[in-house]
Coordinates of C-alpha atoms in Angstrom, one line a residue:
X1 CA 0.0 0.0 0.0
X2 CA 0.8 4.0 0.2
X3 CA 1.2 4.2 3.6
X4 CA 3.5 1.0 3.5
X5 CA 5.8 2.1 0.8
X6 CA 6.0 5.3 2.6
X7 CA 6.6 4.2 5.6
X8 CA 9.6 2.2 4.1
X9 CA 10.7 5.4 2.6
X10 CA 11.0 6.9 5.8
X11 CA 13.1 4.1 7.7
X12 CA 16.3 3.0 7.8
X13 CA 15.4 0.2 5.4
X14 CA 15.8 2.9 2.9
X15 CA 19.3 3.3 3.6
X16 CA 19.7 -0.7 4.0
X17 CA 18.3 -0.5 0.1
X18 CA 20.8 2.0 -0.9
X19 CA 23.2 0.3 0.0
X20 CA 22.3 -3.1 -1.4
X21 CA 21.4 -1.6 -4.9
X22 CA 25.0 -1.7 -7.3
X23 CA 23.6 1.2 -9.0
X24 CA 22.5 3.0 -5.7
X25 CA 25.5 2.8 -4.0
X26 CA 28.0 3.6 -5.9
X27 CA 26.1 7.3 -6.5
X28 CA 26.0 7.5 -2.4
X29 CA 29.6 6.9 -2.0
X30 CA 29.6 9.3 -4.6
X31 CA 28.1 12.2 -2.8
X32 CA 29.6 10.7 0.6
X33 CA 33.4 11.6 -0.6
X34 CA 31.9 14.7 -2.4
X35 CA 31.2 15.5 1.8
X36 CA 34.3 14.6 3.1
X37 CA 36.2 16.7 0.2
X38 CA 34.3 20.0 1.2
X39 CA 35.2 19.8 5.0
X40 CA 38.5 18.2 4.5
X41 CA 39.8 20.4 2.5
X42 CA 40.3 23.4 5.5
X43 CA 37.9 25.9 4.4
X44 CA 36.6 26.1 8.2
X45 CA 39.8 25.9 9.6
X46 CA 40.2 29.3 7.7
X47 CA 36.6 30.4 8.9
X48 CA 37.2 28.9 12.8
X49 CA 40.8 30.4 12.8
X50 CA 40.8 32.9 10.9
X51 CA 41.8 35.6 13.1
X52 CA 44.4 33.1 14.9
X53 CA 45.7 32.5 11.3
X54 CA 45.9 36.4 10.8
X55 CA 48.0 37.3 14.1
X56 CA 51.1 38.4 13.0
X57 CA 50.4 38.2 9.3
X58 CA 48.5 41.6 8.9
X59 CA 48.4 44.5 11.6
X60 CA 44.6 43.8 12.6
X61 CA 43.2 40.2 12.2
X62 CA 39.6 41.1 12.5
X63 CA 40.5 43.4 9.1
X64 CA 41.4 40.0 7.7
X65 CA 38.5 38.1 9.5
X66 CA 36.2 40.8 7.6
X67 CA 37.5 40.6 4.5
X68 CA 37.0 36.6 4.2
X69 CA 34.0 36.7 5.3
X70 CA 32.7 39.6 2.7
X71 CA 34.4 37.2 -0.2
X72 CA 32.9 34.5 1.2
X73 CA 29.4 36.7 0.5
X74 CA 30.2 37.7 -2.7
X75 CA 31.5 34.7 -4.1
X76 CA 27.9 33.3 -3.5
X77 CA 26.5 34.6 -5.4
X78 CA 29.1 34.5 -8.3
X79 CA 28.5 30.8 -7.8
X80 CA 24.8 31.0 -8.4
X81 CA 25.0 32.5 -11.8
X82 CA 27.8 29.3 -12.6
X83 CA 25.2 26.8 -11.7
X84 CA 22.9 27.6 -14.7
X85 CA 25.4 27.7 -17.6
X86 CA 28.4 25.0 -16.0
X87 CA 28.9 21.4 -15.5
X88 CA 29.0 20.4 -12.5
X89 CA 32.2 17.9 -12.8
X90 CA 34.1 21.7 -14.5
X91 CA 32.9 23.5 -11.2
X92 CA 34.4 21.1 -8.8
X93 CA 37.6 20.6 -10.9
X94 CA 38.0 24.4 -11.2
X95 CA 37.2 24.9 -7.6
X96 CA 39.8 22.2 -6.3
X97 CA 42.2 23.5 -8.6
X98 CA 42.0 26.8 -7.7
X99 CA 42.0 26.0 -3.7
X100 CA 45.5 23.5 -4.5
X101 CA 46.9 26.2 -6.0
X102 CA 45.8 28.9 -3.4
X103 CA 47.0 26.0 -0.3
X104 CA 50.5 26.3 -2.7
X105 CA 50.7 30.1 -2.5
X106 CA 50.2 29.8 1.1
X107 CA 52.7 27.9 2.5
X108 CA 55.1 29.7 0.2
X109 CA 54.0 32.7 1.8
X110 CA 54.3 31.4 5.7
X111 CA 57.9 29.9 4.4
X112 CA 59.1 33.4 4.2
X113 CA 59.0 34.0 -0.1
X114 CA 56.4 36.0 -0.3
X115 CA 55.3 39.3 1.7
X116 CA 52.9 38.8 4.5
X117 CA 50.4 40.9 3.0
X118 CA 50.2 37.6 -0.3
X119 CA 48.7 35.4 2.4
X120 CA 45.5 37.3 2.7
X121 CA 45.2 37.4 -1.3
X122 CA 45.7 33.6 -0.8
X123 CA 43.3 33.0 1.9
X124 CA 40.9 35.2 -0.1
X125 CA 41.9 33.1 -3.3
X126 CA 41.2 30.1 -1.0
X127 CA 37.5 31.1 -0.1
X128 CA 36.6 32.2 -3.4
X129 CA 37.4 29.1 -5.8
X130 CA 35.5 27.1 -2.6
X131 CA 32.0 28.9 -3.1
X132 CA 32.0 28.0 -6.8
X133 CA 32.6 24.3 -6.5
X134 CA 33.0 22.4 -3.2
X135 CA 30.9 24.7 -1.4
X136 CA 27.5 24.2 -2.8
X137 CA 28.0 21.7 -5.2
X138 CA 28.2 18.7 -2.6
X139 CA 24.7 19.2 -1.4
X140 CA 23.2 20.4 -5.1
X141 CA 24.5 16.8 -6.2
X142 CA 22.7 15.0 -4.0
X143 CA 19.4 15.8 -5.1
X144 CA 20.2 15.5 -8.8
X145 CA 22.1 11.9 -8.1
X146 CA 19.0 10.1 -5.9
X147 CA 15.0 9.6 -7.0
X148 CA 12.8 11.5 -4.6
X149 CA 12.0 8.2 -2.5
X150 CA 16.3 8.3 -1.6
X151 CA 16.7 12.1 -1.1
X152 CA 16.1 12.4 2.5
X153 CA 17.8 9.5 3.5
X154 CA 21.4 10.6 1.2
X155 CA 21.0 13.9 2.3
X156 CA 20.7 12.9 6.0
X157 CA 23.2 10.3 5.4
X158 CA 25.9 13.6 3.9
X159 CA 24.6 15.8 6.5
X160 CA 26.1 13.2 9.0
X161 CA 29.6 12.5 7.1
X162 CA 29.8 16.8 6.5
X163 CA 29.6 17.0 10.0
X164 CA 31.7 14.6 11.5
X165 CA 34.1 16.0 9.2
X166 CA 33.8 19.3 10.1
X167 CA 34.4 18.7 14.0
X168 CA 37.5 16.9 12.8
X169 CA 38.6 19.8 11.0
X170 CA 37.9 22.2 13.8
X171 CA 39.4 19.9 16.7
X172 CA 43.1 19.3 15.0
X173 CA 43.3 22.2 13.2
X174 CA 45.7 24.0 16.2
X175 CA 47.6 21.2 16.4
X176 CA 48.6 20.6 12.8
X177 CA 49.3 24.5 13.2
X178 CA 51.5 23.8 15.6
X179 CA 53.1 20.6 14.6
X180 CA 53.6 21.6 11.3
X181 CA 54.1 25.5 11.6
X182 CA 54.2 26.8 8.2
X183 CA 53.3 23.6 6.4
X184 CA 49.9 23.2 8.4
X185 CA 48.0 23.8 5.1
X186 CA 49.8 21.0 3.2
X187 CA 47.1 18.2 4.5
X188 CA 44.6 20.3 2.4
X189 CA 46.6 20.5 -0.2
X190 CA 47.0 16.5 -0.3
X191 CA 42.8 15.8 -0.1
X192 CA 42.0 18.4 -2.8
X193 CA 44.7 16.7 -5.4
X194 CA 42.9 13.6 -4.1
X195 CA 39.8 15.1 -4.5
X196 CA 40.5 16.7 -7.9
X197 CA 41.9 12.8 -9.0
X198 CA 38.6 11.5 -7.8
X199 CA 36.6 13.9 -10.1
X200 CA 38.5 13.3 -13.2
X201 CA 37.7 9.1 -12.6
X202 CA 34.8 8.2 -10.5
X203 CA 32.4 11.1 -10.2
X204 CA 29.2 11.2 -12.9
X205 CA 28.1 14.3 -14.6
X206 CA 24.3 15.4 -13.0
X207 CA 23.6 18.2 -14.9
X208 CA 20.8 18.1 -17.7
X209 CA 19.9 14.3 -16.3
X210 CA 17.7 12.7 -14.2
X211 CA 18.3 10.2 -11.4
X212 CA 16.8 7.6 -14.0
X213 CA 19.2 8.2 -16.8
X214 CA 22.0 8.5 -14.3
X215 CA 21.5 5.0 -13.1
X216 CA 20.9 3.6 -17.3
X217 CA 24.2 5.5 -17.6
X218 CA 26.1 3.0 -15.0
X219 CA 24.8 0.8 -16.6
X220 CA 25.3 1.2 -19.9
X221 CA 28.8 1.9 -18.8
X222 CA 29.0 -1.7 -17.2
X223 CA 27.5 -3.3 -20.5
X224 CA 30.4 -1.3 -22.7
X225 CA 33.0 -2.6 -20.1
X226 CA 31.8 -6.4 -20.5
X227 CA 31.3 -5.8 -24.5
X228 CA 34.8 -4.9 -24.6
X229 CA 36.1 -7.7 -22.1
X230 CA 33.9 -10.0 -24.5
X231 CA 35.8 -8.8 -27.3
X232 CA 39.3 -9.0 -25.9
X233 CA 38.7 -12.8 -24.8
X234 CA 36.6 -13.9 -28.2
X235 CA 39.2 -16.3 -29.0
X236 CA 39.5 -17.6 -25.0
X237 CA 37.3 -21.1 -23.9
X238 CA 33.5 -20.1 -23.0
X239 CA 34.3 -21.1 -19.5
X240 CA 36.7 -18.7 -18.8
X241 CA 34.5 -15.9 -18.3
X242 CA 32.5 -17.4 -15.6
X243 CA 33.8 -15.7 -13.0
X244 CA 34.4 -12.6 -14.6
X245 CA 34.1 -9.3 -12.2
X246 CA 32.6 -7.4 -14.8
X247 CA 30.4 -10.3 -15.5
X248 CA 29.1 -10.7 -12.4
X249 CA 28.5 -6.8 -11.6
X250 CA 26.5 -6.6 -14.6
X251 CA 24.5 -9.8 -14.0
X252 CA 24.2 -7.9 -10.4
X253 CA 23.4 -4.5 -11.9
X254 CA 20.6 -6.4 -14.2
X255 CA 19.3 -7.9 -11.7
X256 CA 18.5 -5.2 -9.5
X257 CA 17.1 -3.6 -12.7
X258 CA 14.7 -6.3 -12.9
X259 CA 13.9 -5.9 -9.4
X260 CA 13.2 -2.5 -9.2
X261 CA 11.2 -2.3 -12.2
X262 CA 8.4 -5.3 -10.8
X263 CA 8.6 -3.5 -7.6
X264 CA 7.5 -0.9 -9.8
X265 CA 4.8 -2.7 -11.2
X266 CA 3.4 -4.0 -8.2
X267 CA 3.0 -0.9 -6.9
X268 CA 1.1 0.9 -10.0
X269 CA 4.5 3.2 -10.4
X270 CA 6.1 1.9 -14.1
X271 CA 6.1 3.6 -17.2
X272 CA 4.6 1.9 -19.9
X273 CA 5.5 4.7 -22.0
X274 CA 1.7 4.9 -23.1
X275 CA 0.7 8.8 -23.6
X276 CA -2.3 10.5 -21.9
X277 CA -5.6 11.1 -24.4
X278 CA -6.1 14.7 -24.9
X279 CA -9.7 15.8 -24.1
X280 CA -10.3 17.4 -27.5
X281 CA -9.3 14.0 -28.9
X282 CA -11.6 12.3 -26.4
X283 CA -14.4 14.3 -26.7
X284 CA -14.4 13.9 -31.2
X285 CA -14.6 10.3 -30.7
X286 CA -17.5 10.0 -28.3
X287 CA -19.6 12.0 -30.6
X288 CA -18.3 10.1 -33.4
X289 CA -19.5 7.2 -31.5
X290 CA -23.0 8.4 -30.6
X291 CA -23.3 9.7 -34.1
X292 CA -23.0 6.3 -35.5
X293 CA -25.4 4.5 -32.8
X294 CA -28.4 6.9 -33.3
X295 CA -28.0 7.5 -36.8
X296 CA -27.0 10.8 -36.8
X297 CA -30.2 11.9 -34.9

């Protein structure tokens, strides 16, 4: 019933399905790293610490503290105009980029290269190319990745992992600062190349698709992979391919198909493809009809 499937929604079993889905839960370990990237890679440890992080750098850390936070503002809404016309894969990328070579510039700086006063361009730098990828992109994705049934459950699911993340972030900051003294920004530097790696392999492109072509997309992907693994072995005994990995995720990924779709069914949810009858239409052939049982009359 409704109030069944709702209900299943709602729970943890949702989570449990996720995760036992191959084409579910590869997307939620998608948007789970896509979490982990946008706290790990020190943008609150520049918002916590900031005016720590300014002492001695610039004659009045508040100016600094100021200044990030009215880039921060601004870059916003830069970031909302890049939404409409970029990919969201290019956003990250750029953003990631531009962060790795900001954490660069910043170390540089604290090594003694540069003048004091290049650390705030960098910090700013820093802040900027975050609120046009990593910062809203991670939460945007989710909800172009998942079908409405999933949302909740990934976004509660990111919400968690962002979190966690964060207190991390927060908690050791000071001590990498002081462990590490000049280089304490070369940990971010390491998850956003990392990060930017990830893009470029794993991460699918959301824009201009819907959570249903995102999952025919993994697996059409899969079916390419075992056509060309077909292909390679044509020559090789039948038997061989038995145990094939690729085989067997795309049996798995099929399978699930399969499953979904007479769940589907069951519950009065598939499309049959069949188009609605306009009214006009509708309305022609029932005079038509009455026209030819009364005789015109």
């Amino acid at each position: 019933s409704c109030g069944d499937a709702e209900e299943r929604t709602n729970s943890g079993g949702a989570f449990v399905a996720m995760i036992n889905d191959d084409r579910m839960w590869k997307l939620l370990v998608c948007s789970l790293i896509l979490q982990m990237a946008q706290q790990l890679c020190g943008i609150n440890a520049v918002f916590y610490y900031s005016t720590m992080f300014f002492d001695g750098l610039i004659e009045n850390p508040l100016i600094g503290t100021a200044i990030v936070g009215g880039v921060n503002v601004a870059a916003t809404y830069v970031a909302l105009f890049l939404m409409e016309s970029s990919n969201r894969r290019t956003l990250i990328l750029w953003s990631a980029g531009g962060m790795l070579v900001s954490c660069i510039g910043l170390v540089v700086c604290l090594l003694g290269y540069f003048d004091k006063m290049a650390s705030l361009f960098f910090v700013v730098t820093f802040v900027s190319f975050f609120e046009i990828g990593l910062g809203p992109i991670p939460w945007l994705i989710v909800a172009e990745m998942f079908e409405a049934k999933y949302v909740a459950t990934a976004m509660s699911a990111s919400c968690q992992v962002n979190w966690a993340c964060n207190f991390i972030v927060g908690l050791l900051f000071p001590y990498l600062q002081k462990s590490l003294g000049a280089y304490s920004f070369a940990p971010f530097a390491i998850v956003l190349l990392m990060t930017i790696i990830f893009v470029i392999i794993w991460l699918p492109e959301t824009k201009g698709t819907t959570p249903e072509e995102l999952r025919e997309n993994i697996v059409r992907s899969l079916s390419t992979m075992l056509q060309l693994s077909d292909e390679s072995t044509n020559d090789a005994d039948t038997s061989s391919s038995v145990g094939n990995p690729i085989d067997v995720e795309w049996r798995r990924a099929m399978d699930s198909l399969r499953r979904q779709e007479e769940e589907d069914m069951k519950r009065g949810l598939f499309n049959f493809g069949f188009q609605p009858i306009e009214q006009d239409g509708l309305s022609a052939s029932e005079s038509d009809w009455r026209s030819r049982i009364t005789g015109g009359a």
